[in-house]
Amino acid sequence: MRPTPGLVYLSHSSHRILLPLVLVWAATYVTDLRGFILPRWLVLCAYVLAIPIAIVVSDTWTSYNNKRDAVSRGAILPKLVGYRWPFGLDTILSLRASFTTRYLGNAVFDWADQYGYMFRFRVPGETRVFTAEPEHIKRILATDFSNYEKGPNFRLQMQTLLGTGVFNSDGDMWKFHRSMTRPFFSKDRISHFDIFDRHASDVIDKIRSRMREGYPIDWQDLASRFTLDSATEFLFGRDVQSLSAPLPYPSTAPIANHLSGNSVAMAFSKAFLDAQVTSAGRARVLFPWPLLEIFHDRVAKPMEIIDKFIDPILKDALEKKTASNIKVEKSGELEISDEDTLLSHLVNLTDDPQILKDETLNILLAGRDTTALTLTCAIYQLAEHPDILRRLREEILNKVGSARRPTYDDIRDMKYLRAFINEVLRLYPAVPFNVRFTINPTEWPSQEGEPPTYIPANTRCLYSVFVMHRRKDLWGPDSLEFDPDRFIDERLHKYLTPNPFIFLPFNGGPRICLGQQFAYNETSFMLIRLLQRFSSIALMQDSHPESLPPAGWARSKGSNGKDRVWLRSHLTMFANGGVWVKMDEAQNIEQV
Ligand code: HEM
C-alpha cells in the first residue's frame, strides 16, 4: 500500500515542522531547570506561534541571501507584487478568484499591467515567479532545459493519478519513459484514422438524433467522449464506449433526467475527471495541502474505478505476451507493426504492470482533455463566426467533398484548416498555465538597458502561454480577435516567423508534446467529418444557465470582452457547464 501524501510530506518536511516546536520545548525545559516557571498562556502562545515565526525567520534569511547573491552577480530581483495581508494571503485569494469566478488568469493580467510580464509574488510559504516573456519561456523549456524540473511538489500532487509516468517525472526517470514511448508516436499515423472514423460517425449519429428531438447538445461533453473513446482504443486496443451512454439534456429542457446515466463508461469518465480536478485543486489550498491528506488520499477513490478498467487490460496484455513468448526488448527501438496499440508496444519493453499503468494513464491524461478542449473551442468559435465556418466548409468540400473520408494527405494540404486550428490553440491553449522549479540559481534577460534578472534556486516559476498568446506587443493590436488569417497573411511574417517562441500551445524543447501530430490529425479529422454533415452551428448557452459566465467577467483584463462560454482550468482548460449548440444538417450530401 502507498503511504498517503500527508505522510510523504511529513517525512520530507518533519525538520521544518518539528524543529520550531522542539526549540520551544527545549526553552521551557531549560527555564524550568533554572527555577523559572513560565505562565501556561505564554508557553501555549509560544507553541502556536513557533511555526509562523520560523517561516518568517527562514523567509527573511532566504530573501537576504537572494539579494546578496543577486548583487554579487550584478543582477536584480524581479518586481514584487504588493500585498496587504500577512504571508500574501490576499494574493492567493486573488489568484483563486481568477480560476473560479473571474476571467481566467484575471489577477495575472492585472499584475502584468502594473509590473510587466515578469514579476514575483508572495503566497503563504514561498515567493513565486511568473513570466509570459517568450525569452524566459524559451530558456525554461529549451536553451536552459536542464536547470528546470517539474519538481517534487508537482510530482507529489499528481502521484496517485500518474505515478512516475512521462508527464510526471524528471531527470533519468523522465528520459526512460520518454524514450520508451516516443518511437510509437513517430510512426505514420494514417492507420489510426480508422479509430477516429468509427467514433466520429457515432458522434454524428448522436448529434443528428438529438437535433431531431429539438434540443441542443453539450458539444464539450461529446468531444470529451470522442477523445476518450479514441484515446482508450489507441492506447489499449479497447475503448471505454463512453459514446454509447445517453447524452445529457440542457437544464431548461422539460425532461426528467438531465444527466447521462450511470453506465460503466461514464463512471470511468467521471472518475478520471474527479482524479484530475482533485489533484489540480491541491495546489490552490492556502497552506501545505498534504496536511489535509495525512490519513487518506483524496484521489484514491476515483483511482479504484480507473484501476477496475485498466488492471484486467494490463493483465490480458501481459498474459498474451507470455503466451507468445515475446522477449523484452532492451534497446527501445522496436519495429512497430501497424496493428499495435501503445500498450502492446510497451509490453514488449517491460513486464512491470506499474510502469505500464503509469505510462498509459499519463498518455491518456496528456492526450484526452487537451484535444477535447481544442475541439470544444473550435466549434464554439465556428458558432461565433459564421463567415469563418463558411470558408472552412468550402475548403473541406473542395478538397474532400461532402462524404468521402479524409486522408492524411488531404489534411496536410488544407491550409485554412491548419490556420483555423492554430488560431484556436493560440487564444484557447489547452494548458494555459504551467510550472517548473529552478534547480540552480540563474539569470534571465531583462528589458534593454537593465541588468539581468536573478532567479534563485528552487523557485517555482509559473509561465503562461495563455497570457503570452494574447499580448498585443507580440501579436499585434488585434491580438484578442479570433482571426485564422493571422497564420497565413503578412502578420505571420511580421510576428511569428521571426519569433517562433511566441506560439507554444504544445510547449517546446526536449519536453515538447509527444502527441502534437496526433492531436492535429484527430482535431482535423473530427472537424472535417462534422462540417461535411452540418452547415451551420448556433451557440445555445441560455438553454443551460449553469454554463453562462458570471456577470461582468468578460470585462476583466485579458478577456476579449466577447467570450460567451465560461473558461476555467484545472490541469487543462475547460468550459464550465459545457458548450451548448444546435447544428443544421447540410443538404445535398454525396453518396459514397
Ligand atoms: C491539442 C491537443 C494537445 C495539446 C494542446 C497538448 C499540449 C501539451 C503540452 C503543453 C505539454 C507539455 C506539458 C508539460 O511539460 O508541462 C504536453 C505534453 C505531452 N503531451 Fe500533449 N497536447 C495535446 C495532445 C496530446 C495528445 C493527443 C497526446 C497523445 C496521444 C499527447 C501526449 C503528450 C505527452 C506524452 C506529453 C508529455 C511529454 C513529456 O513530458 O516529455 N498530447 N502536451
XYZ file of C-alpha atoms and ligand atoms in Angstrom:
635
model
C 0.000 0.000 0.000
C 1.255 3.507 -0.867
C 1.750 5.978 2.033
C -0.710 8.900 1.940
C 0.570 12.236 0.516
C 0.406 13.655 4.063
C 2.811 11.025 5.396
C 5.183 11.514 2.472
C 5.137 15.268 3.090
C 5.735 14.890 6.822
C 8.614 12.500 6.242
C 10.281 15.106 3.974
C 9.462 18.225 5.974
C 9.428 16.961 9.549
C 12.538 19.004 10.369
C 10.781 22.236 9.297
C 7.659 21.459 11.330
C 9.254 19.789 14.316
C 12.348 21.961 14.802
C 10.490 25.127 15.950
C 8.368 23.052 18.345
C 11.438 21.269 19.725
C 13.117 24.656 20.279
C 10.119 25.895 22.306
C 10.119 22.687 24.309
C 13.871 22.994 24.965
C 13.491 26.639 26.043
C 10.730 25.825 28.533
C 12.715 22.835 29.817
C 15.815 24.958 30.453
C 13.836 27.742 32.172
C 12.118 25.077 34.323
C 15.515 23.686 35.318
C 16.662 27.136 36.333
C 13.628 27.541 38.515
C 11.621 29.984 36.376
C 8.102 28.718 35.852
C 6.703 30.345 32.729
C 2.959 31.130 32.736
C 0.932 28.495 30.853
C -0.577 31.045 28.427
C 2.930 32.104 27.408
C 4.038 28.528 26.741
C 0.862 27.891 24.749
C 1.386 31.064 22.673
C 4.994 30.056 22.032
C 3.890 26.653 20.675
C 1.138 28.229 18.492
C 3.410 30.935 17.075
C 6.534 28.781 16.714
C 5.851 27.640 13.155
C 4.711 31.050 11.735
C 7.729 32.735 13.362
C 10.039 30.061 11.939
C 8.549 30.724 8.484
C 9.140 34.479 8.816
C 12.723 33.969 10.023
C 13.513 31.474 7.276
C 11.896 33.755 4.635
C 13.857 36.767 5.828
C 17.079 34.789 5.770
C 16.365 33.404 2.275
C 15.435 36.802 0.933
C 18.584 38.366 2.449
C 20.732 35.668 0.818
C 18.956 36.055 -2.517
C 19.504 39.819 -2.504
C 23.163 39.316 -1.679
C 23.651 36.722 -4.409
C 21.821 38.920 -6.943
C 24.032 41.923 -6.101
C 27.196 39.813 -6.351
C 26.168 38.852 -9.902
C 25.263 42.429 -10.868
C 21.645 41.309 -11.279
C 18.291 42.490 -9.904
C 15.368 40.607 -8.383
C 12.048 40.660 -10.287
C 9.478 43.261 -9.182
C 7.392 42.062 -6.250
C 3.582 42.272 -6.419
C 2.388 44.360 -3.454
C 0.397 42.526 -0.758
C -1.511 43.707 2.287
C -2.211 40.587 4.318
C 0.428 38.522 6.156
C 2.191 35.880 4.059
C 0.475 37.189 0.889
C -2.887 35.634 1.804
C -4.658 38.308 -0.276
C -2.515 37.350 -3.290
C -3.523 33.714 -3.175
C -7.184 34.698 -2.754
C -6.978 36.910 -5.880
C -5.405 34.015 -7.738
C -8.145 31.643 -6.629
C -10.801 34.083 -7.839
C -9.030 34.171 -11.217
C -9.566 30.449 -11.533
C -13.144 30.346 -10.268
C -15.402 33.371 -10.654
C -13.351 35.868 -12.666
C -11.953 35.684 -16.185
C -9.248 33.034 -16.407
C -5.945 34.436 -15.113
C -7.523 37.845 -14.386
C -5.178 38.671 -11.478
C -2.139 37.866 -13.605
C -3.300 40.211 -16.378
C -3.822 42.957 -13.751
C -0.333 42.469 -12.315
C 1.213 42.354 -15.797
C -0.271 45.817 -16.399
C 1.475 47.130 -13.305
C 4.719 45.186 -13.220
C 5.289 43.922 -16.771
C 5.111 40.334 -17.995
C 7.562 39.021 -15.389
C 7.241 39.536 -11.641
C 7.459 37.859 -8.228
C 4.505 37.324 -5.933
C 4.224 36.203 -2.343
C 1.943 33.382 -1.200
C 1.989 31.596 2.166
C 5.239 29.692 2.480
C 7.006 30.884 -0.661
C 7.750 33.579 -3.224
C 6.901 32.522 -6.779
C 7.950 33.928 -10.118
C 5.592 34.446 -13.055
C 6.572 35.027 -16.660
C 4.856 35.391 -20.014
C 8.046 36.537 -21.765
C 8.981 34.349 -24.758
C 12.706 34.733 -23.980
C 12.204 33.358 -20.460
C 9.907 30.551 -21.535
C 12.442 29.606 -24.195
C 15.113 29.278 -21.501
C 12.875 27.221 -19.247
C 11.798 24.831 -21.986
C 14.731 24.719 -24.348
C 18.020 26.589 -24.023
C 18.499 26.033 -20.262
C 16.262 22.935 -20.041
C 18.489 21.021 -17.611
C 18.166 23.729 -14.941
C 14.377 23.258 -14.578
C 12.244 20.396 -13.354
C 8.595 19.737 -12.636
C 9.867 19.140 -9.122
C 8.892 17.091 -6.062
C 5.835 19.273 -5.246
C 4.217 18.694 -8.614
C 5.153 15.022 -8.543
C 3.566 14.519 -5.120
C 0.466 16.421 -6.248
C -0.004 14.108 -9.248
C 1.498 10.930 -7.770
C -1.704 8.983 -7.070
C -3.062 9.545 -10.557
C 0.080 9.460 -12.672
C 2.701 7.562 -10.676
C 6.060 8.145 -12.325
C 4.986 8.274 -15.991
C 6.408 10.581 -18.662
C 4.206 13.529 -17.706
C 5.069 13.315 -14.028
C 8.771 12.557 -13.838
C 12.089 14.367 -14.132
C 15.690 13.533 -14.925
C 16.607 9.945 -15.788
C 13.144 8.610 -14.985
C 11.618 11.058 -17.499
C 14.252 10.108 -20.118
C 13.450 6.435 -19.571
C 9.698 6.982 -20.064
C 10.069 9.368 -22.978
C 12.449 7.081 -24.879
C 10.118 4.160 -24.278
C 7.078 5.953 -25.652
C 8.494 8.204 -28.364
C 9.031 5.570 -31.085
C 5.321 4.885 -31.073
C 4.483 8.493 -31.895
C 6.909 8.802 -34.779
C 5.179 6.138 -36.840
C 2.824 7.022 -39.631
C -0.483 7.944 -38.051
C -2.649 7.109 -41.071
C -3.741 3.753 -39.689
C -5.377 5.479 -36.715
C -7.838 7.283 -38.925
C -9.825 4.045 -38.673
C -10.285 4.653 -34.969
C -11.227 8.307 -35.466
C -13.679 7.415 -38.223
C -15.668 4.911 -36.176
C -16.036 7.251 -33.229
C -16.652 10.338 -35.384
C -19.545 8.578 -37.033
C -21.002 7.735 -33.568
C -20.696 11.432 -32.675
C -22.538 12.498 -35.824
C -25.340 9.971 -35.256
C -25.780 11.264 -31.701
C -25.962 14.882 -32.842
C -28.472 14.105 -35.601
C -30.828 12.239 -33.329
C -30.669 14.935 -30.625
C -31.296 17.697 -33.201
C -34.350 15.793 -34.406
C -35.652 15.812 -30.831
C -35.276 19.611 -30.940
C -32.731 20.043 -28.099
C -29.158 21.381 -28.119
C -26.174 19.181 -27.281
C -23.318 19.885 -24.920
C -20.533 19.752 -27.501
C -17.821 19.706 -24.822
C -19.327 16.520 -23.391
C -19.464 14.888 -26.831
C -15.932 15.988 -27.760
C -14.620 14.567 -24.454
C -16.308 11.247 -25.130
C -14.930 11.191 -28.681
C -11.380 11.785 -27.460
C -11.797 9.334 -24.557
C -13.024 6.508 -26.793
C -10.382 7.262 -29.435
C -7.579 7.512 -26.864
C -8.511 4.342 -24.957
C -8.746 2.370 -28.199
C -5.419 3.790 -29.369
C -3.763 3.020 -26.025
C -5.338 -0.282 -25.025
C -6.989 -1.601 -28.177
C -10.292 -1.475 -26.277
C -12.369 1.676 -25.869
C -14.494 2.572 -22.850
C -17.526 3.165 -25.112
C -18.442 6.440 -23.479
C -20.244 7.422 -26.687
C -22.754 4.642 -26.116
C -24.149 6.318 -22.963
C -27.111 8.709 -23.352
C -26.389 12.423 -23.786
C -27.348 14.992 -21.148
C -30.170 17.447 -21.841
C -29.870 21.170 -21.096
C -31.238 22.061 -17.681
C -34.113 24.133 -19.128
C -35.439 21.130 -21.105
C -38.718 19.813 -19.654
C -37.238 16.331 -19.318
C -36.965 14.390 -16.088
C -33.419 13.009 -16.403
C -30.954 15.683 -17.449
C -27.914 13.592 -16.722
C -26.272 10.899 -18.727
C -26.974 7.828 -16.633
C -24.574 5.697 -14.627
C -23.024 3.391 -17.175
C -19.591 1.870 -16.562
C -18.185 4.132 -19.291
C -19.500 7.259 -17.603
C -18.204 6.016 -14.245
C -14.691 5.762 -15.741
C -15.016 9.155 -17.354
C -16.268 10.762 -14.149
C -13.583 9.080 -12.026
C -10.871 10.298 -14.412
C -12.235 13.842 -14.193
C -12.548 13.681 -10.378
C -8.973 12.440 -10.060
C -7.702 15.347 -12.195
C -9.782 18.042 -10.505
C -8.775 16.855 -7.022
C -5.089 16.550 -7.969
C -5.022 20.022 -9.569
C -7.039 21.613 -6.716
C -4.364 20.540 -4.228
C -2.120 23.390 -5.424
C -4.729 26.027 -4.515
C -5.062 25.248 -0.794
C -3.952 28.128 1.463
C -1.409 26.017 3.385
C 0.573 22.850 2.554
C -2.185 20.659 1.080
C -0.706 17.272 2.156
C -1.588 18.183 5.757
C -5.228 17.622 4.739
C -4.348 14.165 3.474
C -2.442 12.577 6.337
C -4.980 9.822 6.958
C -6.448 9.386 3.496
C -5.550 10.142 -0.085
C -8.396 12.059 -1.741
C -7.549 10.696 -5.189
C -7.602 7.055 -4.035
C -11.341 6.586 -4.526
C -11.595 7.626 -8.195
C -8.421 5.610 -8.800
C -10.216 2.433 -7.661
C -12.713 2.903 -10.510
C -9.960 3.679 -13.026
C -7.989 0.615 -11.879
C -11.034 -1.611 -12.335
C -10.988 -0.723 -16.015
C -7.257 -0.782 -16.599
C -5.996 -3.708 -14.481
C -7.718 -6.511 -16.455
C -6.483 -4.981 -19.728
C -2.898 -4.898 -18.466
C -3.173 -8.446 -17.164
C -4.519 -9.581 -20.500
C -1.719 -7.892 -22.422
C 0.974 -9.428 -20.195
C -0.596 -12.883 -20.468
C -0.746 -12.618 -24.257
C 2.900 -11.670 -24.298
C 3.888 -14.647 -22.123
C 1.813 -16.962 -24.302
C 3.564 -15.825 -27.465
C 6.991 -15.933 -25.805
C 7.898 -12.368 -26.740
C 11.270 -11.319 -25.376
C 11.556 -7.988 -23.586
C 13.440 -5.678 -25.917
C 16.173 -3.694 -24.229
C 17.058 -1.232 -26.940
C 13.712 0.556 -27.013
C 13.955 0.741 -30.835
C 11.434 -1.891 -31.836
C 9.883 -2.294 -35.229
C 6.254 -1.346 -34.655
C 3.631 -3.041 -36.726
C 0.571 -1.157 -37.904
C -1.892 -3.032 -35.672
C -0.016 -2.311 -32.423
C -1.612 -0.313 -29.655
C 0.602 1.727 -27.392
C 0.116 -0.920 -24.703
C 1.224 -3.787 -26.926
C 4.261 -1.715 -27.861
C 5.101 -1.054 -24.195
C 4.567 -4.673 -23.187
C 7.445 -5.529 -25.497
C 9.684 -3.256 -23.454
C 8.726 -4.059 -19.871
C 6.884 -6.613 -17.735
C 6.264 -4.210 -14.875
C 2.487 -3.623 -14.553
C 3.061 -0.417 -12.555
C 5.199 1.125 -15.315
C 2.639 0.038 -17.904
C -0.204 1.564 -15.950
C 1.612 4.811 -15.192
C 2.681 5.235 -18.791
C -0.688 4.588 -20.399
C -2.534 6.765 -17.869
C -0.040 9.581 -18.452
C -0.698 9.496 -22.175
C -4.440 9.322 -21.581
C -4.246 12.397 -19.361
C -1.939 14.264 -21.734
C -3.925 13.478 -24.840
C -7.578 13.307 -23.965
C -8.735 16.589 -22.394
C -6.290 18.686 -24.380
C -7.713 17.567 -27.718
C -11.276 17.699 -26.369
C -10.764 21.339 -25.311
C -9.340 22.216 -28.726
C -12.355 20.655 -30.450
C -14.700 22.337 -27.962
C -13.295 25.812 -28.603
C -13.149 25.155 -32.356
C -16.908 24.563 -32.515
C -17.541 27.461 -30.121
C -15.621 29.799 -32.436
C -17.342 28.429 -35.554
C -20.680 29.211 -33.887
C -19.454 32.754 -33.179
C -18.043 33.303 -36.697
C -20.382 32.029 -39.452
C -18.104 33.623 -42.097
C -15.148 31.537 -40.884
C -17.358 28.450 -40.812
C -18.406 29.058 -44.448
C -14.810 29.463 -45.590
C -13.619 26.369 -43.731
C -16.508 24.328 -45.084
C -15.712 25.496 -48.587
C -12.136 24.272 -48.242
C -13.376 20.923 -46.933
C -15.933 20.450 -49.715
C -13.406 21.452 -52.379
C -10.699 19.168 -51.079
C -12.551 16.144 -49.709
C -16.147 16.501 -50.856
C -19.237 16.066 -48.696
C -18.942 12.358 -47.896
C -15.506 10.870 -48.541
C -13.308 10.023 -45.577
C -10.357 12.455 -45.401
C -6.834 11.110 -45.778
C -3.590 12.232 -44.211
C -2.626 13.964 -47.486
C -5.955 15.850 -47.593
C -5.370 17.199 -44.104
C -1.764 18.141 -44.836
C -2.832 20.256 -47.812
C -5.679 22.158 -46.085
C -4.024 25.463 -45.235
C -7.083 27.243 -43.871
C -7.985 24.311 -41.613
C -4.477 24.344 -40.121
C -4.609 28.131 -39.656
C -8.024 27.809 -38.007
C -6.805 25.152 -35.543
C -3.710 27.228 -34.766
C -5.885 30.237 -34.003
C -7.961 28.099 -31.608
C -4.730 26.912 -29.954
C -3.492 30.497 -29.696
C -6.486 32.002 -27.903
C -7.514 28.814 -26.072
C -4.340 26.790 -25.391
C -5.291 23.601 -23.559
C -2.541 24.032 -20.939
C -2.914 27.746 -20.151
C -0.652 27.886 -17.085
C 2.310 25.671 -16.360
C 5.119 25.382 -13.839
C 8.759 24.429 -13.434
C 11.179 24.692 -10.492
C 14.715 26.038 -10.866
C 17.468 23.658 -9.793
C 20.348 26.186 -9.557
C 20.185 29.986 -9.279
C 20.058 31.584 -12.703
C 19.661 34.877 -14.582
C 17.026 35.859 -17.118
C 17.391 38.679 -19.626
C 15.690 41.917 -18.531
C 14.410 44.792 -20.638
C 17.017 46.526 -22.771
C 19.459 48.611 -20.739
C 18.618 46.879 -17.427
C 20.793 44.374 -15.556
C 19.755 40.699 -15.821
C 17.069 39.358 -13.507
C 18.126 36.972 -10.755
C 16.050 33.821 -10.169
C 17.016 31.899 -7.012
C 17.406 28.121 -6.825
C 14.322 26.035 -6.025
C 11.946 28.784 -7.186
C 8.518 27.892 -8.513
C 8.400 29.551 -11.951
C 4.915 29.820 -13.373
C 4.710 30.506 -17.066
C 1.643 31.117 -19.139
C 1.270 30.642 -22.867
C -2.369 31.770 -22.463
C -1.169 35.220 -21.384
C 1.691 35.280 -23.911
C -0.591 34.318 -26.827
C -2.830 37.339 -26.064
C -0.129 40.016 -25.869
C -0.650 42.940 -28.252
C 3.060 43.754 -28.380
C 3.809 40.209 -29.620
C 0.782 39.538 -31.856
C -0.321 42.980 -32.991
C -3.112 45.350 -31.962
C -5.819 42.804 -32.913
C -4.324 40.060 -30.722
C -7.609 39.455 -28.881
C -9.584 38.955 -32.111
C -10.213 35.450 -33.399
C -8.760 35.561 -36.914
C -7.177 32.447 -38.524
C -5.742 34.586 -41.336
C -3.007 35.793 -38.991
C -1.367 32.392 -39.603
C -1.464 32.948 -43.377
C -1.158 36.646 -44.268
C 1.637 39.199 -43.729
C 1.100 39.066 -39.940
C 2.691 35.607 -39.965
C 5.969 37.031 -41.315
C 5.756 40.109 -39.155
C 5.179 38.431 -35.782
C 5.552 34.642 -35.675
C 8.260 33.776 -38.209
C 10.958 35.980 -36.621
C 9.926 34.976 -33.078
C 8.594 31.380 -33.049
C 8.626 31.137 -29.242
C 5.589 33.429 -29.044
C 3.389 30.454 -30.040
C 3.755 27.439 -27.743
C 0.461 25.553 -27.379
C 2.416 22.263 -27.304
C 5.373 23.658 -25.312
C 8.828 23.400 -26.904
C 12.291 21.942 -26.337
C 13.059 18.378 -25.243
C 9.703 18.029 -23.426
C 7.576 19.177 -26.339
C 4.213 17.404 -26.580
C 4.689 13.879 -27.918
C 1.206 13.795 -29.407
C 1.282 17.075 -31.371
C 0.798 15.486 -34.798
C -1.712 13.033 -33.408
C -3.696 15.961 -31.984
C -3.666 17.925 -35.267
C -4.866 14.809 -37.088
C -7.592 13.956 -34.599
C -8.900 17.536 -34.437
C -8.768 17.976 -38.218
C -10.475 14.651 -38.857
C -13.374 15.337 -36.481
C -13.879 18.885 -37.787
C -13.907 17.713 -41.402
C -16.427 14.976 -40.655
C -18.673 17.436 -38.779
C -18.591 20.173 -41.402
C -19.267 17.673 -44.173
C -22.507 16.852 -42.384
C -23.563 20.150 -40.750
C -23.675 23.551 -42.430
C -24.351 25.892 -39.509
C -23.849 25.991 -35.759
C -25.562 28.183 -33.144
C -24.454 28.739 -29.552
C -27.244 27.970 -27.032
C -25.719 28.738 -23.624
C -29.050 30.195 -22.405
C -30.604 26.738 -22.627
C -28.289 25.663 -19.790
C -27.819 28.691 -17.490
C -25.117 26.882 -15.462
C -22.843 27.331 -18.476
C -23.152 31.143 -18.512
C -20.113 33.046 -17.193
C -20.576 35.145 -14.013
C -21.941 38.647 -14.740
C -19.325 41.130 -15.894
C -16.471 38.623 -16.044
C -15.739 39.199 -19.729
C -14.859 42.840 -18.997
C -11.855 41.632 -16.976
C -8.375 42.247 -18.332
C -7.089 39.602 -20.741
C -10.563 38.823 -21.960
C -11.532 39.850 -25.466
C -14.847 41.024 -23.994
C -16.672 38.569 -26.223
C -16.326 35.145 -24.657
C -19.744 33.671 -24.000
C -18.552 30.385 -22.520
C -17.141 30.155 -19.015
C -13.456 29.268 -19.350
C -11.812 27.687 -16.340
C -8.795 25.489 -15.760
C -7.796 22.530 -13.603
C -4.733 20.945 -15.220
C -6.185 21.842 -18.587
C -8.696 24.460 -19.671
C -12.394 23.571 -19.819
C -15.751 25.297 -20.315
C -17.620 25.337 -17.022
C -21.134 23.952 -17.579
C -20.316 22.977 -21.163
C -20.746 24.462 -24.634
C -24.356 24.035 -25.797
C -25.019 24.199 -29.510
C -27.558 23.427 -32.200
C -26.423 22.357 -35.671
C -28.224 22.364 -39.016
C -27.772 19.375 -41.283
C -26.271 20.076 -44.690
C -28.266 19.345 -47.834
C -27.032 17.541 -50.965
C -24.592 15.118 -49.372
C -22.945 12.857 -51.972
C -23.373 9.104 -51.791
C -20.153 7.103 -51.385
C -4.463 19.865 -28.878
C -4.043 18.883 -28.138
C -2.831 18.909 -27.251
C -2.216 19.961 -26.647
C -2.594 21.437 -26.719
C -1.097 19.424 -25.896
C -0.222 20.183 -25.141
C 0.809 19.659 -24.403
C 1.679 20.435 -23.556
C 1.588 21.945 -23.352
C 2.565 19.582 -22.991
C 3.691 19.937 -22.023
C 3.288 19.723 -20.608
C 4.425 19.936 -19.652
O 5.560 19.515 -19.910
O 4.207 20.508 -18.607
C 2.271 18.263 -23.477
C 2.969 17.143 -23.125
C 2.646 15.898 -23.566
N 1.660 15.555 -24.454
Fe 0.376 16.816 -25.361
N -1.063 18.059 -26.051
C -2.100 17.703 -26.878
C -2.426 16.435 -27.292
C -1.714 15.317 -26.996
C -2.043 14.001 -27.453
C -3.223 13.664 -28.365
C -1.150 13.144 -26.888
C -1.031 11.668 -27.011
C -1.865 10.862 -27.598
C -0.239 13.937 -26.089
C 0.831 13.443 -25.383
C 1.674 14.208 -24.613
C 2.720 13.636 -23.785
C 3.082 12.173 -23.651
C 3.339 14.711 -23.123
C 4.492 14.644 -22.111
C 5.792 14.890 -22.800
C 6.950 14.928 -21.839
O 6.833 15.379 -20.709
O 8.031 14.507 -22.273
N -0.618 15.251 -26.187
N 1.201 18.334 -24.341
